[in-house]
Tab-separated table of C-alpha atoms in Angstrom:
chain	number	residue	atom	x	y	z
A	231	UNK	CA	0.000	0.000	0.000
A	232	UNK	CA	1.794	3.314	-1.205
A	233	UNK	CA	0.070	5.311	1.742
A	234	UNK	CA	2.611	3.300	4.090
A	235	UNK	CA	6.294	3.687	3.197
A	236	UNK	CA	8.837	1.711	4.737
A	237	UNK	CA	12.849	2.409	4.818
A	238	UNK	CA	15.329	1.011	4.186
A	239	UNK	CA	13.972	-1.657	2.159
A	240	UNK	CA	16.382	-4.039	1.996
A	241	UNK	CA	19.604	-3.963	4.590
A	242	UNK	CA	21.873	-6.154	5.404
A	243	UNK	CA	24.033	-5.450	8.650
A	244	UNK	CA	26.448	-7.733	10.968
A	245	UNK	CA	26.203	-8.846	14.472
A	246	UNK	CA	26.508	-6.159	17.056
A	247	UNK	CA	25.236	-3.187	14.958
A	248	UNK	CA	22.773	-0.805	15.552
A	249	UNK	CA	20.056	-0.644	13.004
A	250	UNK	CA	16.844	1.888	12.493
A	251	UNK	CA	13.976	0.999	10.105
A	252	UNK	CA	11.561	3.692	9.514
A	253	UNK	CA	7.919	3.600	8.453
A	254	UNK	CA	5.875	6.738	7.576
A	255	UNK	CA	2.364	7.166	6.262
A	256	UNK	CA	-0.012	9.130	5.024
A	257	UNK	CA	-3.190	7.173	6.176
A	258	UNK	CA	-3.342	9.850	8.939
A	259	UNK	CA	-4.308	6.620	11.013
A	260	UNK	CA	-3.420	6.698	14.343
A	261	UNK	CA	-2.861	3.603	15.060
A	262	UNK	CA	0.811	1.700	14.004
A	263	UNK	CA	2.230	-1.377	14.822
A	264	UNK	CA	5.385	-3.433	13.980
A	265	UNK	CA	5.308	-6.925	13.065
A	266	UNK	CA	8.177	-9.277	11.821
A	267	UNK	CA	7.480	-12.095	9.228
A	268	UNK	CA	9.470	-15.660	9.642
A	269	UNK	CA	9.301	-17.892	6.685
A	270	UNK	CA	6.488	-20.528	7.431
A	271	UNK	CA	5.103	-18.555	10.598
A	272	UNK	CA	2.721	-15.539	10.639
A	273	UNK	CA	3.261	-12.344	10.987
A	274	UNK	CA	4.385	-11.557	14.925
A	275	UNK	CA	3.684	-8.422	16.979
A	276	UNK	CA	6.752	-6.470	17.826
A	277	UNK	CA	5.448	-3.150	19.105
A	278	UNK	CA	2.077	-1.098	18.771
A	279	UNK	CA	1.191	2.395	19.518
A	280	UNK	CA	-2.308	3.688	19.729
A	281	UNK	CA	-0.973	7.482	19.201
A	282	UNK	CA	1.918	9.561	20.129
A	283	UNK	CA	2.240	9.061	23.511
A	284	UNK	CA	1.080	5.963	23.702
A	285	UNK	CA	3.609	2.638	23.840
A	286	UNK	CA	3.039	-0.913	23.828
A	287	UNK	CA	5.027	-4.202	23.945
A	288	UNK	CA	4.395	-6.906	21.487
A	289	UNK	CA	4.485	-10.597	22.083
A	290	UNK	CA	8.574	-10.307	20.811
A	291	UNK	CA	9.563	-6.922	21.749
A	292	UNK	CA	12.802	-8.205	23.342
A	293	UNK	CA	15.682	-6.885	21.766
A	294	UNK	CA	13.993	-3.902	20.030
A	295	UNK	CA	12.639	-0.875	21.068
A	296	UNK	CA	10.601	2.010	19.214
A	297	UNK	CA	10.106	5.558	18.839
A	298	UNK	CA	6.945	7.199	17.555
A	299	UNK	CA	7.605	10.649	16.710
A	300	UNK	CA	4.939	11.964	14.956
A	301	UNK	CA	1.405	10.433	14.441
A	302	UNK	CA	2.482	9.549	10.556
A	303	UNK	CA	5.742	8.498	11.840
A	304	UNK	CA	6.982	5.176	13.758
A	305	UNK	CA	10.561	3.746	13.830
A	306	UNK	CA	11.902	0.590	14.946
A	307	UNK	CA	15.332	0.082	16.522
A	308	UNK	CA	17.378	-3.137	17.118
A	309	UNK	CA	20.220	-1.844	19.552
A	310	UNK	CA	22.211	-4.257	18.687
A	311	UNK	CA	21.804	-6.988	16.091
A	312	UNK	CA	21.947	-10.428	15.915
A	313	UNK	CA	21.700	-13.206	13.387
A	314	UNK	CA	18.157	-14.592	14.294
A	315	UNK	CA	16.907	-10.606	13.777
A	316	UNK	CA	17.106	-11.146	10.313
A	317	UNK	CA	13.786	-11.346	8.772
A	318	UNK	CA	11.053	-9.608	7.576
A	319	UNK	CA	9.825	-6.235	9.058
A	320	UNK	CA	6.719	-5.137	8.313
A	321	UNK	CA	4.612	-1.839	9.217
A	322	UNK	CA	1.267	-1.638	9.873
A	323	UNK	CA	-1.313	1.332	10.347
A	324	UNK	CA	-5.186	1.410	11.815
A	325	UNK	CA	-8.197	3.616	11.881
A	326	UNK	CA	-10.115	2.563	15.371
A	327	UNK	CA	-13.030	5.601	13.973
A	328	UNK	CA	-12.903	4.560	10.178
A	329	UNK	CA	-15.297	2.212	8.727
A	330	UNK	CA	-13.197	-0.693	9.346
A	331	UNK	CA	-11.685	0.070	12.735
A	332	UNK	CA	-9.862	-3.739	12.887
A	333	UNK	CA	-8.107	-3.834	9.389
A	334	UNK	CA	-4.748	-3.092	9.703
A	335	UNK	CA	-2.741	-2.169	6.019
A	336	UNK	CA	0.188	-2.790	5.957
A	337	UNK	CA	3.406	-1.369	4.146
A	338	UNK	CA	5.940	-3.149	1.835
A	339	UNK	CA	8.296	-4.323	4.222
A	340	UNK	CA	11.784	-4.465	4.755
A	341	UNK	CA	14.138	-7.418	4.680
A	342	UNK	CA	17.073	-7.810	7.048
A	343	UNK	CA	19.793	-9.653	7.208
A	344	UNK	CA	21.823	-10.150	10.304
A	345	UNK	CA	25.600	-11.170	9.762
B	187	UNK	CA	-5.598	-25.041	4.624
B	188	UNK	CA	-3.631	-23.439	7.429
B	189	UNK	CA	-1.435	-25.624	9.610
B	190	UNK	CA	0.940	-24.641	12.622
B	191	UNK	CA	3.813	-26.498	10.547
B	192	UNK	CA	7.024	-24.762	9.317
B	193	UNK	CA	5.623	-25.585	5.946
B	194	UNK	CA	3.113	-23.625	4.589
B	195	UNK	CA	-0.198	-25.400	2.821
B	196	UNK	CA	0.169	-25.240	-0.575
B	197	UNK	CA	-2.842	-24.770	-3.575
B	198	UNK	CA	-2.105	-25.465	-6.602
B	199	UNK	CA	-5.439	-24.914	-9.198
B	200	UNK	CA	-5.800	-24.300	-13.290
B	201	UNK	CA	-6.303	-21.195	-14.378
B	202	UNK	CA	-9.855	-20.695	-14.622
B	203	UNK	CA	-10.676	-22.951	-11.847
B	204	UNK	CA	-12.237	-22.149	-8.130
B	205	UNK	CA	-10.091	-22.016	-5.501
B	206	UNK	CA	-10.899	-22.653	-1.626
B	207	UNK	CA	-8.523	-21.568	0.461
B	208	UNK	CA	-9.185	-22.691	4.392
B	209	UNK	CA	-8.602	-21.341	7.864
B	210	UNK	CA	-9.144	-22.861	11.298
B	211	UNK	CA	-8.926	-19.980	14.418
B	212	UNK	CA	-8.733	-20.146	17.788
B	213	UNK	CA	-10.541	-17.790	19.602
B	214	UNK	CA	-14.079	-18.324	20.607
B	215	UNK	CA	-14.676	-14.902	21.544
B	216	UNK	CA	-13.144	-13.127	18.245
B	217	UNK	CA	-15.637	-10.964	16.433
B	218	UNK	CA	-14.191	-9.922	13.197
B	219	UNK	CA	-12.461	-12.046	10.883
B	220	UNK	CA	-10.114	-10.648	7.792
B	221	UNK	CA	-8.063	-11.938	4.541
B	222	UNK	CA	-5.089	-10.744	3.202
B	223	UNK	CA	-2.900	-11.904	-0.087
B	224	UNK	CA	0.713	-11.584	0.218
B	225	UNK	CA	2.597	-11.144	-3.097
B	226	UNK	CA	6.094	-12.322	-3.286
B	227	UNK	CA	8.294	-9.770	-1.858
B	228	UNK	CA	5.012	-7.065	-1.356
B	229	UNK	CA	3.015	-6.351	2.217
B	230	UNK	CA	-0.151	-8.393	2.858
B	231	UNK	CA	-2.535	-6.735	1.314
B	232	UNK	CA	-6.566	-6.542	2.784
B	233	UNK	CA	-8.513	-8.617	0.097
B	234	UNK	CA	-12.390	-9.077	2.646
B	235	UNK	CA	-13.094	-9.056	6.212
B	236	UNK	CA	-16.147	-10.384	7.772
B	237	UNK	CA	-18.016	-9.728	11.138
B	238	UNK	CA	-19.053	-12.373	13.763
B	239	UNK	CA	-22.701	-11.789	13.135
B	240	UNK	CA	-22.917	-12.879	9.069
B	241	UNK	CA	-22.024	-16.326	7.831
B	242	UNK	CA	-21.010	-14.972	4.147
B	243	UNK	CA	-20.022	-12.200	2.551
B	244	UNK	CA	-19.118	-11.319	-1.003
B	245	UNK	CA	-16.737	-9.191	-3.035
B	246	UNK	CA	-15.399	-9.481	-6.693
B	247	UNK	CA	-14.506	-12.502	-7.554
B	248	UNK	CA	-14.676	-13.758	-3.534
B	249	UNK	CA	-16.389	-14.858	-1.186
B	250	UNK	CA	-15.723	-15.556	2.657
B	251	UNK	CA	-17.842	-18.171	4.644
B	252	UNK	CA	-17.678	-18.154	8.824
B	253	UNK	CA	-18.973	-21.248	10.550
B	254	UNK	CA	-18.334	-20.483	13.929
B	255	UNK	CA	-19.734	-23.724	15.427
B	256	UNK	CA	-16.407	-25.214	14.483
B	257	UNK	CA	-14.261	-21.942	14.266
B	258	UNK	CA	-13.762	-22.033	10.599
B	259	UNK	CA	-13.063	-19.479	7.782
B	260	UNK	CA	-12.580	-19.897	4.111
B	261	UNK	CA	-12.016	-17.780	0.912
B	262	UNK	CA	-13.293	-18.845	-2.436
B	263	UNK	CA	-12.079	-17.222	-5.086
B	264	UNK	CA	-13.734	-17.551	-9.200
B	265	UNK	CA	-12.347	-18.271	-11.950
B	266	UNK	CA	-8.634	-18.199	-10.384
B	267	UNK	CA	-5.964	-15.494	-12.256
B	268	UNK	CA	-2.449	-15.911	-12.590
B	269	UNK	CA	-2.438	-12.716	-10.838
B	270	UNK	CA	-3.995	-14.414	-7.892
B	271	UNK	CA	-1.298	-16.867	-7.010
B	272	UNK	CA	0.287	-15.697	-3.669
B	273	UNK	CA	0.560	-16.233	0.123
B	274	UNK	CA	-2.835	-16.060	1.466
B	275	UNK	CA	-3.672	-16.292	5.337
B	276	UNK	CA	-6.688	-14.961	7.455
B	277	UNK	CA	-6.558	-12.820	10.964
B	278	UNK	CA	-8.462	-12.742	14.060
B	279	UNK	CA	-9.718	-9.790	16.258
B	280	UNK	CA	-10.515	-11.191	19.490
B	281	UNK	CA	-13.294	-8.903	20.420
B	282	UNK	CA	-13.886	-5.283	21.062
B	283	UNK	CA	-11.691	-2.762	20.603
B	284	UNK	CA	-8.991	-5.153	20.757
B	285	UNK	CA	-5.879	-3.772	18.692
B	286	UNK	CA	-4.388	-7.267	18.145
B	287	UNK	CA	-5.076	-9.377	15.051
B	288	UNK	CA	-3.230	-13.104	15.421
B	289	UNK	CA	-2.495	-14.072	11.915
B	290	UNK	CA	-2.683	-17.367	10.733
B	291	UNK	CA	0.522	-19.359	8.753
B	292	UNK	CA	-0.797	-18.503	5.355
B	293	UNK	CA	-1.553	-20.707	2.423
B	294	UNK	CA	0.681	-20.419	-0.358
B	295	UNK	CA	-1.825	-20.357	-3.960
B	296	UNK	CA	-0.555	-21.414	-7.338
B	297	UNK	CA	-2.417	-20.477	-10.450
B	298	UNK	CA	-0.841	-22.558	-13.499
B	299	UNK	CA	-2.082	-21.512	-16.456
């Protein structure tokens, strides 16, 4: 979906590194979430934030933390990376007072390698 | 259909042919049910979503069926493209204004023509 942009998309990094992936979009939802993507498992819940101030843990948020700093902005940060980080990262936005308050679009992702 | 396997389900249908594409959830109390197609190397992409209080619903070219009795969830999709072969795998919003979706494996949809 064009209206959610992801950077970089591709990167490939080694052990140890600290690495930033960035998702913006236009949606003006206000609801964004970060989800990694494991080949032959679903999508997993990193992080989620219901606005700008707001913060919440995923069911894998260990090893990654987030910044939200604007309502069209939301970043996720892997201090420092390790090999079974590398997947892919996907971004996610959601409209709780649009017509479909529950669908969640998503952007076009961004694969990672971890050396 | 969807499996908790490292392997995902595979599909494979003639062009021109119907495909059924299955889902089994786990939540009881979920509410709202949704389908996405994943092209290779794309985001998943919203294809129909469905409610907890309708049994079908329609769009072009598919269709989604709920039986809840045994927590089930399909997608049928007409006269199958090329351009429909891809990853496809349902969601689950447990109820209310529950943020989280849980995401099924996906089933992966080929379309020979």
């Amino acid at each position: 979906d064009a209206d959610v942009t992801q950077t970089p998309r591709n990167r490939i990094t080694k052990t140890g590194k600290r690495i930033m992936l960035e998702c913006s979009q236009t949606k003006g939802h206000d609801r964004m979430y970060w989800y990694r993507q494991d080949p032959g498992l679903g999508l997993r819940l990193i992080y989620y934030s219901f606005d700008v101030k707001d913060i919440n843990k995923g069911e894998i948020s260990d090893g990654y933390s987030v910044s939200r700093q604007a309502q069209a902005k939301f970043s996720l940060s892997l201090e420092s990376a390790i090999p079974n980080q590398t997947a892919l990262y996907f971004c996610a936005t959601s409209d709780p007072g649009g017509a479909q308050p529950d669908t969640q679009y998503f952007g076009p992702g961004t694969r990672l390698t971890v050396l | 259909g969807e499996s908790v396997g490292l392997h995902l389900p595979t599909l494979s249908v003639q062009e021109g042919d119907n495909s059924i594409i299955n889902c089994a959830y786990s939540n009881s109390a979920s509410d709202y049910f949704i389908w996405y197609k994943q092209e290779s190397g794309k985001g998943p992409q919203f294809i129909i979503d469905i409610r907890s209080n309708m049994d079908k619903r329609q769009g072009q070219r598919v269709t989604v069926l709920l039986n809840k009795t045994v927590k089930h969830l399909s997608l049928q999709i007409a006269a199958t493209q090329p351009g429909d072969s891809a990853v496809y795998f349902c969601a689950e919003n447990s109820g209310g204004s529950n943020y989280k979706l849980t995401f099924g494996k996906g089933t992966l949809l080929t379309v020979n023509p």
